[in-house]
Short mmCIF file of C-alpha atoms in Angstrom, two decimals:
data_model
loop_
_atom_site.label_atom_id
_atom_site.label_comp_id
_atom_site.label_asym_id
_atom_site.label_seq_id
_atom_site.Cartn_x
_atom_site.Cartn_y
_atom_site.Cartn_z
CA MET A 1 18.36 -81.16 -175.03
CA THR A 2 20.23 -84.42 -174.41
CA SER A 3 18.35 -87.29 -176.02
CA ARG A 4 18.59 -90.06 -173.41
CA ALA A 5 19.30 -88.12 -170.24
CA PHE A 6 16.27 -88.05 -167.97
CA VAL A 7 15.81 -87.34 -164.27
CA SER A 8 12.91 -88.51 -162.11
CA LEU A 9 12.63 -86.55 -158.87
CA ILE A 10 10.69 -89.02 -156.72
CA GLY A 11 9.05 -88.47 -153.37
CA ALA A 12 9.86 -91.62 -151.38
CA GLY A 13 7.24 -90.99 -148.73
CA PRO A 14 7.81 -90.69 -144.98
CA GLY A 15 9.36 -94.11 -144.23
CA ASP A 16 6.81 -96.88 -144.60
CA PRO A 17 7.87 -98.52 -147.90
CA GLY A 18 4.22 -99.25 -148.67
CA LEU A 19 3.58 -95.53 -149.08
CA LEU A 20 5.66 -95.20 -152.25
CA THR A 21 3.38 -94.33 -155.17
CA LEU A 22 2.92 -96.66 -158.13
CA LYS A 23 4.44 -94.03 -160.39
CA GLY A 24 7.46 -93.80 -158.11
CA LYS A 25 7.89 -97.58 -158.26
CA ALA A 26 7.69 -97.54 -162.05
CA ALA A 27 10.33 -94.79 -162.26
CA LEU A 28 12.68 -96.81 -160.04
CA GLU A 29 12.19 -99.89 -162.20
CA ARG A 30 13.34 -97.92 -165.28
CA ALA A 31 16.31 -96.20 -163.63
CA ASP A 32 19.96 -96.69 -164.55
CA VAL A 33 21.19 -94.77 -161.50
CA VAL A 34 19.43 -94.05 -158.19
CA LEU A 35 20.56 -91.37 -155.74
CA PHE A 36 18.82 -91.82 -152.38
CA ASP A 37 18.97 -89.80 -149.21
CA TYR A 38 18.85 -90.39 -145.46
CA LEU A 39 15.07 -90.29 -145.15
CA ALA A 40 14.34 -92.55 -148.13
CA ASN A 41 13.77 -96.09 -146.89
CA PRO A 42 16.54 -98.29 -148.40
CA GLU A 43 13.96 -101.06 -148.82
CA LEU A 44 12.64 -99.13 -151.82
CA LEU A 45 15.82 -100.04 -153.67
CA LYS A 46 14.43 -103.55 -154.16
CA TRP A 47 12.43 -102.06 -157.05
CA CYS A 48 15.61 -101.18 -158.94
CA PRO A 49 18.03 -104.15 -158.66
CA GLN A 50 19.39 -103.29 -162.11
CA ALA A 51 20.46 -99.77 -161.13
CA ARG A 52 23.67 -98.37 -159.68
CA THR A 53 22.77 -96.87 -156.32
CA VAL A 54 24.45 -93.88 -154.67
CA TYR A 55 23.82 -92.84 -151.07
CA VAL A 56 23.75 -89.05 -150.67
CA GLY A 57 22.41 -88.94 -147.13
CA LYS A 58 22.06 -85.79 -145.11
CA LYS A 59 21.05 -85.98 -141.45
CA GLY A 60 19.93 -82.91 -139.57
CA PHE A 61 22.70 -80.37 -139.22
CA SER A 62 25.45 -82.86 -140.15
CA GLU A 63 25.71 -82.91 -143.93
CA TYR A 64 27.60 -85.82 -145.42
CA VAL A 65 27.06 -84.48 -148.92
CA SER A 66 26.13 -80.85 -149.59
CA GLN A 67 23.07 -79.94 -151.65
CA GLU A 68 25.31 -78.45 -154.32
CA GLN A 69 27.25 -81.71 -154.56
CA ILE A 70 24.04 -83.72 -154.79
CA THR A 71 22.71 -81.54 -157.59
CA ALA A 72 26.00 -81.90 -159.45
CA LEU A 73 25.86 -85.68 -159.03
CA VAL A 74 22.33 -85.80 -160.46
CA LEU A 75 23.36 -83.85 -163.55
CA ARG A 76 26.58 -85.76 -164.08
CA ALA A 77 24.87 -89.15 -163.74
CA ALA A 78 22.18 -88.11 -166.23
CA LEU A 79 24.78 -87.10 -168.83
CA GLU A 80 27.12 -90.09 -168.44
CA ASN A 81 27.32 -92.86 -171.05
CA GLY A 82 25.48 -90.88 -173.65
CA GLY A 83 22.60 -90.16 -171.31
CA GLN A 84 21.01 -92.20 -168.51
CA ARG A 85 17.76 -92.39 -166.58
CA VAL A 86 18.42 -91.07 -163.08
CA ALA A 87 16.04 -91.50 -160.15
CA ARG A 88 16.55 -89.04 -157.32
CA LEU A 89 14.78 -90.64 -154.35
CA LYS A 90 13.92 -88.04 -151.72
CA GLY A 91 12.24 -88.58 -148.35
CA GLY A 92 8.65 -87.34 -148.12
CA ASP A 93 7.52 -85.16 -151.01
CA VAL A 94 9.86 -83.61 -153.56
CA TYR A 95 8.57 -80.07 -153.13
CA VAL A 96 7.67 -79.97 -149.42
CA PHE A 97 10.91 -78.65 -147.90
CA GLY A 98 12.76 -81.22 -149.98
CA ARG A 99 14.78 -78.75 -152.09
CA GLY A 100 13.38 -80.51 -155.12
CA GLY A 101 12.68 -77.17 -156.75
CA GLU A 102 16.40 -76.42 -156.80
CA GLU A 103 17.23 -79.77 -158.40
CA ALA A 104 14.47 -79.36 -160.97
CA GLU A 105 15.76 -75.87 -161.84
CA ALA A 106 19.26 -77.27 -162.29
CA CYS A 107 17.95 -79.92 -164.70
CA SER A 108 16.08 -77.26 -166.65
CA LEU A 109 19.14 -75.01 -166.91
CA ALA A 110 21.27 -77.98 -168.05
CA GLY A 111 18.76 -78.92 -170.76
CA ILE A 112 17.99 -82.29 -169.14
CA ALA A 113 14.42 -83.59 -169.32
CA PHE A 114 12.87 -84.34 -165.94
CA GLU A 115 9.68 -85.31 -164.18
CA ILE A 116 8.31 -84.78 -160.68
CA VAL A 117 6.79 -87.78 -158.91
CA PRO A 118 5.05 -86.40 -155.82
CA GLY A 119 5.37 -88.33 -152.57
CA ILE A 120 3.35 -88.53 -149.38
CA SER A 121 4.66 -85.86 -147.03
CA SER A 122 5.48 -86.64 -143.41
CA ALA A 123 3.51 -83.48 -142.62
CA ILE A 124 0.28 -85.44 -143.05
CA ALA A 125 1.44 -89.07 -142.84
CA ALA A 126 3.25 -88.95 -139.49
CA PRO A 127 0.30 -87.35 -137.69
CA ALA A 128 -2.09 -89.81 -139.39
CA TYR A 129 -0.04 -92.80 -138.16
CA ALA A 130 -0.05 -91.23 -134.69
CA GLY A 131 -3.84 -90.92 -134.72
CA ILE A 132 -3.94 -87.19 -135.42
CA PRO A 133 -5.84 -85.86 -138.45
CA VAL A 134 -4.48 -82.47 -139.51
CA THR A 135 -8.03 -81.38 -140.33
CA HIS A 136 -11.36 -82.41 -138.83
CA ARG A 137 -14.77 -80.98 -139.65
CA SER A 138 -15.63 -80.10 -136.06
CA VAL A 139 -12.15 -79.15 -134.87
CA ALA A 140 -9.88 -77.83 -137.63
CA ARG A 141 -10.74 -76.54 -141.08
CA SER A 142 -7.26 -75.36 -142.03
CA PHE A 143 -3.63 -76.34 -141.53
CA ALA A 144 -0.22 -74.94 -142.37
CA VAL A 145 3.11 -76.69 -142.81
CA LEU A 146 6.15 -74.81 -141.51
CA THR A 147 9.87 -75.42 -141.46
CA GLY A 148 11.34 -75.54 -138.00
CA ASN A 149 14.76 -74.56 -139.26
CA VAL A 150 15.32 -71.17 -137.65
CA LYS A 151 18.23 -70.56 -140.04
CA GLU A 152 15.62 -69.78 -142.67
CA GLY A 153 14.80 -66.50 -140.89
CA ASP A 154 11.70 -64.98 -139.29
CA ALA A 155 8.67 -67.28 -139.67
CA HIS A 156 6.14 -64.44 -139.11
CA TYR A 157 4.07 -66.58 -136.75
CA GLU A 158 1.68 -63.68 -136.17
CA ARG A 159 0.35 -64.22 -139.69
CA LEU A 160 -0.82 -67.74 -138.72
CA SER A 161 -3.33 -66.69 -136.09
CA GLY A 162 -6.28 -67.91 -138.16
CA ILE A 163 -4.79 -71.33 -138.97
CA ASP A 164 -6.27 -74.13 -136.86
CA THR A 165 -3.46 -76.71 -137.12
CA LEU A 166 0.26 -76.06 -137.42
CA VAL A 167 2.65 -78.79 -138.58
CA LEU A 168 6.36 -78.21 -137.97
CA LEU A 169 8.99 -80.11 -139.92
CA MET A 170 12.69 -80.21 -138.99
CA GLY A 171 12.05 -78.34 -135.75
CA VAL A 172 12.89 -80.74 -132.93
CA ARG A 173 16.14 -78.99 -131.98
CA ASN A 174 14.51 -75.57 -131.91
CA LEU A 175 11.19 -76.63 -130.42
CA ASP A 176 11.56 -74.56 -127.25
CA VAL A 177 12.31 -71.41 -129.27
CA ILE A 178 9.51 -72.07 -131.76
CA ALA A 179 6.97 -72.75 -129.01
CA ALA A 180 7.91 -69.54 -127.20
CA GLU A 181 7.61 -67.51 -130.40
CA LEU A 182 4.21 -69.03 -131.21
CA ILE A 183 2.97 -68.12 -127.74
CA ALA A 184 4.40 -64.62 -128.12
CA ALA A 185 2.54 -64.34 -131.45
CA GLY A 186 -0.77 -65.09 -129.71
CA ARG A 187 -1.12 -68.88 -129.75
CA ALA A 188 -2.54 -70.08 -126.39
CA PRO A 189 0.06 -71.81 -124.16
CA GLU A 190 -2.43 -74.61 -123.34
CA THR A 191 -2.90 -75.51 -127.05
CA PRO A 192 -2.44 -79.30 -127.40
CA ALA A 193 0.77 -80.40 -129.14
CA ALA A 194 2.39 -83.67 -130.16
CA THR A 195 5.78 -84.64 -131.55
CA ILE A 196 6.17 -87.81 -133.66
CA GLN A 197 9.64 -89.25 -134.28
CA TRP A 198 10.28 -91.61 -137.22
CA GLY A 199 6.62 -91.42 -138.23
CA THR A 200 5.14 -94.37 -140.18
CA THR A 201 8.10 -96.64 -139.32
CA PRO A 202 8.41 -99.33 -136.61
CA GLN A 203 10.57 -96.86 -134.67
CA GLN A 204 7.70 -94.39 -134.42
CA ARG A 205 7.41 -92.71 -131.01
CA THR A 206 4.93 -90.04 -130.01
CA VAL A 207 4.81 -87.68 -127.04
CA THR A 208 2.05 -85.22 -126.25
CA GLY A 209 1.74 -82.08 -124.19
CA THR A 210 0.83 -78.46 -124.70
CA LEU A 211 2.55 -75.70 -126.56
CA MET A 212 4.01 -74.64 -123.23
CA THR A 213 5.30 -78.13 -122.25
CA ILE A 214 6.00 -80.01 -125.50
CA ALA A 215 9.68 -79.04 -125.74
CA ALA A 216 10.34 -80.36 -122.23
CA GLU A 217 8.35 -83.55 -122.94
CA VAL A 218 10.35 -84.19 -126.09
CA GLU A 219 13.63 -83.68 -124.25
CA ARG A 220 12.51 -85.95 -121.39
CA ALA A 221 11.56 -88.72 -123.84
CA GLY A 222 14.81 -88.33 -125.77
CA LEU A 223 13.13 -87.76 -129.13
CA GLU A 224 15.40 -86.53 -131.89
CA ALA A 225 15.19 -85.85 -135.63
CA PRO A 226 13.51 -86.81 -137.84
CA ALA A 227 10.39 -85.63 -136.09
CA VAL A 228 7.13 -83.83 -136.87
CA THR A 229 5.34 -81.60 -134.38
CA VAL A 230 1.60 -80.90 -134.56
CA VAL A 231 0.05 -77.96 -132.72
CA GLY A 232 -3.72 -77.65 -132.48
CA GLU A 233 -6.95 -79.08 -131.07
CA VAL A 234 -6.70 -82.08 -133.42
CA VAL A 235 -4.06 -83.55 -131.09
CA ARG A 236 -6.83 -84.33 -128.58
CA LEU A 237 -8.21 -86.88 -131.09
CA ARG A 238 -5.15 -89.11 -130.72
CA GLU A 239 -6.53 -91.08 -127.78
CA ARG A 240 -9.52 -92.17 -129.86
CA LEU A 241 -7.83 -92.46 -133.26
CA ARG A 242 -4.41 -93.92 -132.48
CA TRP A 243 -3.91 -97.23 -134.28
CA PHE A 244 -0.40 -97.73 -135.60
CA ASP A 245 1.45 -97.80 -132.28
CA LEU A 246 -1.19 -100.11 -130.79
CA GLU A 247 -0.84 -102.60 -133.67
CA HIS A 248 2.95 -102.53 -133.42
CA SER A 249 3.34 -103.42 -129.76
CA GLY A 250 4.41 -107.09 -129.87
CA ALA A 251 7.77 -108.79 -129.38
CA LEU A 252 9.06 -107.62 -132.77
CA ALA A 253 8.00 -103.97 -132.37
CA GLY A 254 10.95 -101.80 -133.32
CA LYS A 255 13.29 -104.81 -133.74
CA ASN A 256 15.59 -105.11 -136.75
CA VAL A 257 14.86 -108.30 -138.68
CA ALA A 258 16.90 -109.24 -141.74
CA VAL A 259 15.11 -111.40 -144.31
CA THR A 260 17.47 -113.27 -146.60
CA ARG A 261 16.12 -113.75 -150.09
CA THR A 262 17.19 -114.08 -153.69
CA ARG A 263 18.20 -110.99 -155.65
CA ASP A 264 15.12 -111.28 -157.86
CA GLY A 265 12.61 -112.32 -155.26
CA GLY A 266 10.15 -110.37 -153.19
CA SER A 267 9.17 -111.54 -149.75
CA GLY A 268 5.76 -112.23 -148.27
CA LEU A 269 7.68 -112.90 -145.06
CA ALA A 270 8.80 -109.27 -144.95
CA ASP A 271 5.18 -108.09 -145.14
CA LEU A 272 4.20 -110.36 -142.26
CA LEU A 273 7.10 -109.13 -140.13
CA ARG A 274 6.24 -105.49 -140.83
CA SER A 275 2.66 -106.16 -139.75
CA ARG A 276 4.11 -107.22 -136.37
CA GLY A 277 6.04 -103.97 -136.05
CA ALA A 278 9.47 -105.17 -137.17
CA ASN A 279 11.92 -102.96 -139.02
CA VAL A 280 12.66 -105.25 -141.97
CA LEU A 281 15.79 -105.37 -144.09
CA GLU A 282 15.51 -107.61 -147.15
CA VAL A 283 19.03 -108.81 -147.94
CA PRO A 284 19.75 -110.53 -151.26
CA LEU A 285 22.33 -113.20 -150.42
CA ILE A 286 21.92 -115.40 -153.48
CA ARG A 287 20.71 -115.17 -157.04
CA PHE A 288 19.85 -117.81 -159.57
CA ALA A 289 21.81 -118.17 -162.79
CA PRO A 290 21.27 -120.41 -165.85
CA ALA A 291 22.59 -123.95 -165.70
CA SER A 292 26.09 -124.65 -166.97
CA ASP A 293 24.54 -126.83 -169.69
CA PRO A 294 21.13 -125.33 -170.58
CA GLY A 295 20.14 -128.42 -172.55
CA ALA A 296 20.92 -130.93 -169.81
CA VAL A 297 17.43 -130.93 -168.28
CA ALA A 298 15.71 -131.41 -171.63
CA ASP A 299 18.13 -134.24 -172.47
CA ALA A 300 17.51 -135.92 -169.11
CA LEU A 301 13.75 -135.74 -169.59
CA HIS A 302 13.87 -136.86 -173.21
CA ASP A 303 13.17 -140.49 -172.43
CA THR A 304 10.55 -140.17 -169.70
CA GLY A 305 9.72 -143.82 -170.06
CA ALA A 306 13.00 -144.64 -168.33
CA LEU A 307 12.11 -142.50 -165.30
CA ASP A 308 9.70 -143.21 -162.47
CA TRP A 309 10.09 -140.04 -160.40
CA LEU A 310 11.09 -136.42 -160.91
CA LEU A 311 12.26 -134.89 -157.63
CA LEU A 312 11.91 -131.14 -157.07
CA THR A 313 13.46 -129.73 -153.90
CA SER A 314 12.93 -125.96 -154.31
CA ASN A 315 10.63 -123.41 -155.87
CA GLN A 316 13.44 -122.49 -158.25
CA ALA A 317 13.56 -126.12 -159.44
CA VAL A 318 9.90 -125.78 -160.45
CA THR A 319 10.65 -122.52 -162.27
CA SER A 320 13.62 -124.12 -164.02
CA LEU A 321 11.54 -127.11 -165.11
CA PHE A 322 8.91 -125.01 -166.83
CA GLU A 323 11.47 -122.64 -168.35
CA THR A 324 13.19 -125.69 -169.87
CA LEU A 325 9.94 -127.05 -171.28
CA ASP A 326 9.00 -123.65 -172.69
CA ALA A 327 12.40 -123.11 -174.30
CA ALA A 328 12.08 -126.49 -176.01
CA GLY A 329 8.57 -125.69 -177.27
CA LEU A 330 7.06 -128.29 -174.95
CA ASP A 331 4.50 -128.40 -172.15
CA VAL A 332 3.69 -130.75 -169.28
CA ARG A 333 2.65 -133.49 -171.69
CA ALA A 334 6.38 -134.02 -172.29
CA LEU A 335 6.63 -135.45 -168.77
CA GLY A 336 4.54 -138.41 -169.85
CA ARG A 337 3.95 -141.01 -167.14
CA ILE A 338 6.62 -139.72 -164.77
CA LYS A 339 5.51 -138.97 -161.20
CA ILE A 340 6.56 -135.78 -159.44
CA ALA A 341 7.65 -135.42 -155.82
CA ALA A 342 7.96 -132.07 -154.03
CA VAL A 343 10.22 -131.59 -151.02
CA GLY A 344 7.59 -129.64 -149.06
CA PRO A 345 4.31 -127.71 -149.25
CA SER A 346 5.90 -124.53 -150.63
CA THR A 347 7.37 -126.38 -153.62
CA ALA A 348 4.06 -128.25 -154.04
CA ARG A 349 2.23 -124.90 -154.19
CA SER A 350 4.63 -123.68 -156.88
CA LEU A 351 3.81 -126.78 -158.91
CA LEU A 352 0.09 -126.20 -158.43
CA GLU A 353 0.45 -122.66 -159.78
CA HIS A 354 1.57 -124.31 -163.05
CA GLY A 355 -1.41 -126.66 -163.04
CA LEU A 356 0.39 -129.73 -161.68
CA ARG A 357 -0.35 -131.49 -158.41
CA ALA A 358 2.58 -133.23 -156.73
CA ASP A 359 2.19 -137.01 -156.56
CA PHE A 360 4.06 -137.07 -153.27
CA VAL A 361 5.05 -134.62 -150.52
CA PRO A 362 6.78 -135.94 -147.37
CA ALA A 363 5.00 -135.47 -144.04
CA THR A 364 7.97 -133.43 -142.81
CA PRO A 365 9.62 -131.11 -145.36
CA GLY A 366 13.26 -131.74 -146.20
CA ALA A 367 15.47 -133.77 -148.54
CA ARG A 368 16.20 -136.31 -145.81
CA HIS A 369 12.51 -137.04 -145.29
CA LEU A 370 11.80 -137.09 -149.03
CA GLY A 371 14.49 -139.71 -149.47
CA ALA A 372 13.20 -141.83 -146.61
CA GLU A 373 9.49 -141.63 -147.48
CA LEU A 374 9.36 -141.57 -151.31
CA PRO A 375 7.01 -144.43 -152.32
CA ALA A 376 9.51 -146.08 -154.67
CA GLY A 377 10.89 -149.58 -154.47
CA ALA A 378 14.36 -150.91 -155.25
CA GLY A 379 15.19 -150.48 -158.91
CA ALA A 380 12.94 -147.45 -159.37
CA ARG A 381 14.58 -144.56 -161.25
CA ALA A 382 14.48 -141.03 -159.82
CA LEU A 383 15.83 -137.82 -161.34
CA HIS A 384 16.65 -134.91 -159.04
CA LEU A 385 16.39 -131.48 -160.70
CA THR A 386 18.48 -129.16 -158.55
CA SER A 387 21.36 -126.65 -158.47
CA GLN A 388 25.10 -127.26 -158.55
CA LEU A 389 25.10 -127.00 -154.74
CA ALA A 390 22.75 -129.90 -154.03
CA GLU A 391 23.59 -131.74 -150.82
CA ASP A 392 23.99 -135.50 -150.72
CA GLU A 393 21.31 -136.36 -148.15
CA LEU A 394 18.62 -137.15 -150.71
CA GLN A 395 20.92 -139.27 -152.85
CA GLU A 396 22.24 -141.21 -149.85
CA ALA A 397 18.75 -141.90 -148.47
CA LEU A 398 17.44 -143.17 -151.81
CA GLU A 399 20.46 -145.27 -152.72
CA ALA A 400 20.32 -146.92 -149.30
CA ARG A 401 16.86 -148.15 -150.33
CA GLY A 402 18.01 -149.37 -153.74
CA VAL A 403 16.45 -146.49 -155.70
CA LEU A 404 18.48 -145.54 -158.78
CA TYR A 405 19.29 -141.86 -158.30
CA GLY A 406 20.23 -139.37 -161.01
CA ARG A 407 20.94 -135.65 -160.71
CA VAL A 408 20.68 -132.87 -163.28
CA GLU A 409 21.66 -129.22 -162.85
CA GLY A 410 18.62 -127.11 -163.68
CA TYR A 411 20.04 -123.83 -162.43
CA ARG A 412 22.99 -122.43 -160.53
CA THR A 413 22.98 -120.73 -157.14
CA VAL A 414 25.55 -117.94 -156.95
CA PRO A 415 26.29 -115.19 -154.40
CA ALA A 416 24.57 -111.82 -154.72
CA GLN A 417 26.76 -109.09 -153.25
CA PRO A 418 24.75 -106.74 -151.00
CA THR A 419 25.65 -103.06 -150.97
CA GLN A 420 27.81 -101.61 -148.20
CA ASN A 421 24.73 -99.93 -146.78
CA GLU A 422 22.88 -103.26 -146.68
CA LEU A 423 25.85 -104.95 -145.00
CA GLU A 424 26.01 -102.32 -142.28
CA ARG A 425 22.31 -102.68 -141.56
CA LEU A 426 22.58 -106.48 -141.66
CA LYS A 427 25.19 -106.46 -138.91
CA ALA A 428 22.78 -104.47 -136.72
CA ALA A 429 19.97 -107.04 -137.09
CA ASP A 430 18.40 -108.45 -133.93
CA VAL A 431 17.50 -111.64 -135.82
CA VAL A 432 18.10 -113.01 -139.33
CA THR A 433 15.66 -115.38 -141.05
CA LEU A 434 17.03 -118.28 -143.10
CA ALA A 435 14.88 -120.41 -145.38
CA SER A 436 17.58 -122.77 -146.67
CA GLY A 437 21.00 -124.23 -145.99
CA SER A 438 22.43 -122.29 -148.93
CA ALA A 439 21.21 -119.02 -147.39
CA ALA A 440 22.99 -119.99 -144.15
CA ARG A 441 26.21 -120.73 -146.04
CA HIS A 442 26.12 -117.45 -147.93
CA LEU A 443 25.40 -115.46 -144.76
CA ALA A 444 28.30 -117.13 -142.95
CA ALA A 445 30.68 -116.43 -145.85
CA LEU A 446 29.52 -112.84 -146.19
CA ALA A 447 29.21 -111.64 -142.61
CA GLY A 448 30.16 -114.46 -140.24
CA THR A 449 27.99 -116.46 -137.84
CA ASP A 450 27.57 -114.03 -134.94
CA PHE A 451 23.83 -113.73 -135.54
CA THR A 452 20.66 -114.94 -133.91
CA VAL A 453 18.81 -116.80 -136.67
CA ALA A 454 15.26 -118.05 -137.14
CA VAL A 455 15.18 -120.92 -139.64
CA MET A 456 12.64 -122.80 -141.73
CA GLY A 457 12.94 -126.50 -140.94
CA PRO A 458 15.34 -128.90 -139.20
CA GLN A 459 17.53 -129.35 -142.27
CA THR A 460 18.31 -125.63 -142.42
CA ALA A 461 18.84 -125.65 -138.65
CA ASP A 462 21.39 -128.45 -138.95
CA ALA A 463 23.22 -126.60 -141.71
CA ALA A 464 23.28 -123.39 -139.64
CA ARG A 465 24.64 -125.15 -136.56
CA GLU A 466 27.32 -126.95 -138.58
CA LEU A 467 28.45 -123.59 -139.93
CA GLY A 468 28.83 -122.21 -136.41
CA PHE A 469 25.59 -120.31 -135.76
CA ARG A 470 25.00 -120.80 -132.04
CA SER A 471 21.64 -119.10 -131.52
CA VAL A 472 19.22 -120.97 -133.78
CA VAL A 473 15.42 -121.04 -133.40
CA VAL A 474 13.48 -123.43 -135.65
CA ALA A 475 9.99 -122.70 -137.01
CA ALA A 476 7.44 -125.18 -135.63
CA THR A 477 5.92 -125.80 -139.07
CA PRO A 478 7.05 -125.04 -142.65
CA SER A 479 5.06 -121.81 -142.99
CA LEU A 480 5.81 -118.10 -143.07
CA GLU A 481 3.62 -117.53 -140.02
CA ALA A 482 5.64 -120.09 -138.06
CA LEU A 483 8.88 -118.46 -139.18
CA VAL A 484 7.60 -115.12 -137.88
CA GLN A 485 6.81 -116.82 -134.56
CA ALA A 486 10.34 -118.25 -134.52
CA ALA A 487 11.72 -114.74 -135.05
CA GLU A 488 9.63 -113.54 -132.09
CA LEU A 489 11.03 -116.32 -129.90
CA ALA A 490 14.56 -115.56 -131.10
CA VAL A 491 14.21 -111.87 -130.20
CA ALA A 492 12.70 -112.73 -126.81
CA GLY A 493 15.67 -114.97 -126.05
CA THR A 494 18.35 -112.37 -126.83
#
């Protein structure tokens, strides 16, 4: 058995990225290579930024990559470079019509160690999100999950006469045939039925009918794969138990919102947008790299008696400050009598997380306002800890007041190249959120300016307009909630 080669067959769940299991997340974080399919939400790839990702999508009856080719790719990736950890990310559950058994067998025959990480199947999750429990004490005490792929041969529906609830996967194209065969096998034509497309995602749509009418209702509504059909009395509970589609009925429901972020960062903004029904794509446009001269910050802070103010204009500046102190074996006492100014409440909160309260935060966030409002007289000395891309507004505002301005590079901001899949989805976004001028610059360089953007603050808005973005909506206050509201206004205006 190969020593390092290891394959994790991971059930990605039905679409909602929050339904990935903790064990699945851990396996992604350890992976060297990730092979993901059409039904695995690409947002899950944020848990494996270190891995090489390979799209092996298959959609319905149109196969981009055959199952045999996928299996061969899994084995080859596991054996490359003396053995690698491979994560095979599969929609739903690995073993529920996911052909995971075939891939596991192939690993076993090749002598490659593997594990199975079960996932939440759409067979139970899609109905649950549509307000339909597959079992209910007073209505249904049993359920069966069936493939709707008639290529698999006779389903022997007559054997299912005692099953209360039937759940059909992959059957939307053959729904009329399946419904007719179920009726012929003894299932009552008036049995309630529901079909759920893109269950658990912002694109979720549900139609209801009876076994006799459901195929026509699905065709009338234009529902296509992926879809799950539920047949049984439990469908009647939907009117009382529906919740997901009611919560996701606002301006952002079903809209594609791209959230620009750093390669290493997560996004509370994305969670807020999803709670409003948005289909969120987190796009890493920038990443932070070490400063060109790692010792420059420590040298600049060495004689704190010569400084009056330390100016921090980003959360990353706060991170860089404490990383510098830690690397030098120091703590906040090394800052001595120096006062600290934060560019806005977000940066001030980052400071507070390290046990420091900002001495000054401007009433309106932004470098321009920090420079105009900093309580420092002529001759005062201020050091700006920033990146190599710092704009000149702060320096110009302070020097106009006679403040002695100095700048030190605490970190570098460099482009993070999104994958081709991410770029394609980015171009389909209804609105893109931008939290900084650097994010606007990187977006313009990467994909142009033909986007509707929602931005955090007037300074970012100015930068976006100067770059050529024409549709710009500014958040009313410097908060994530306000940025979500700006995204709603942006979508409403398109």
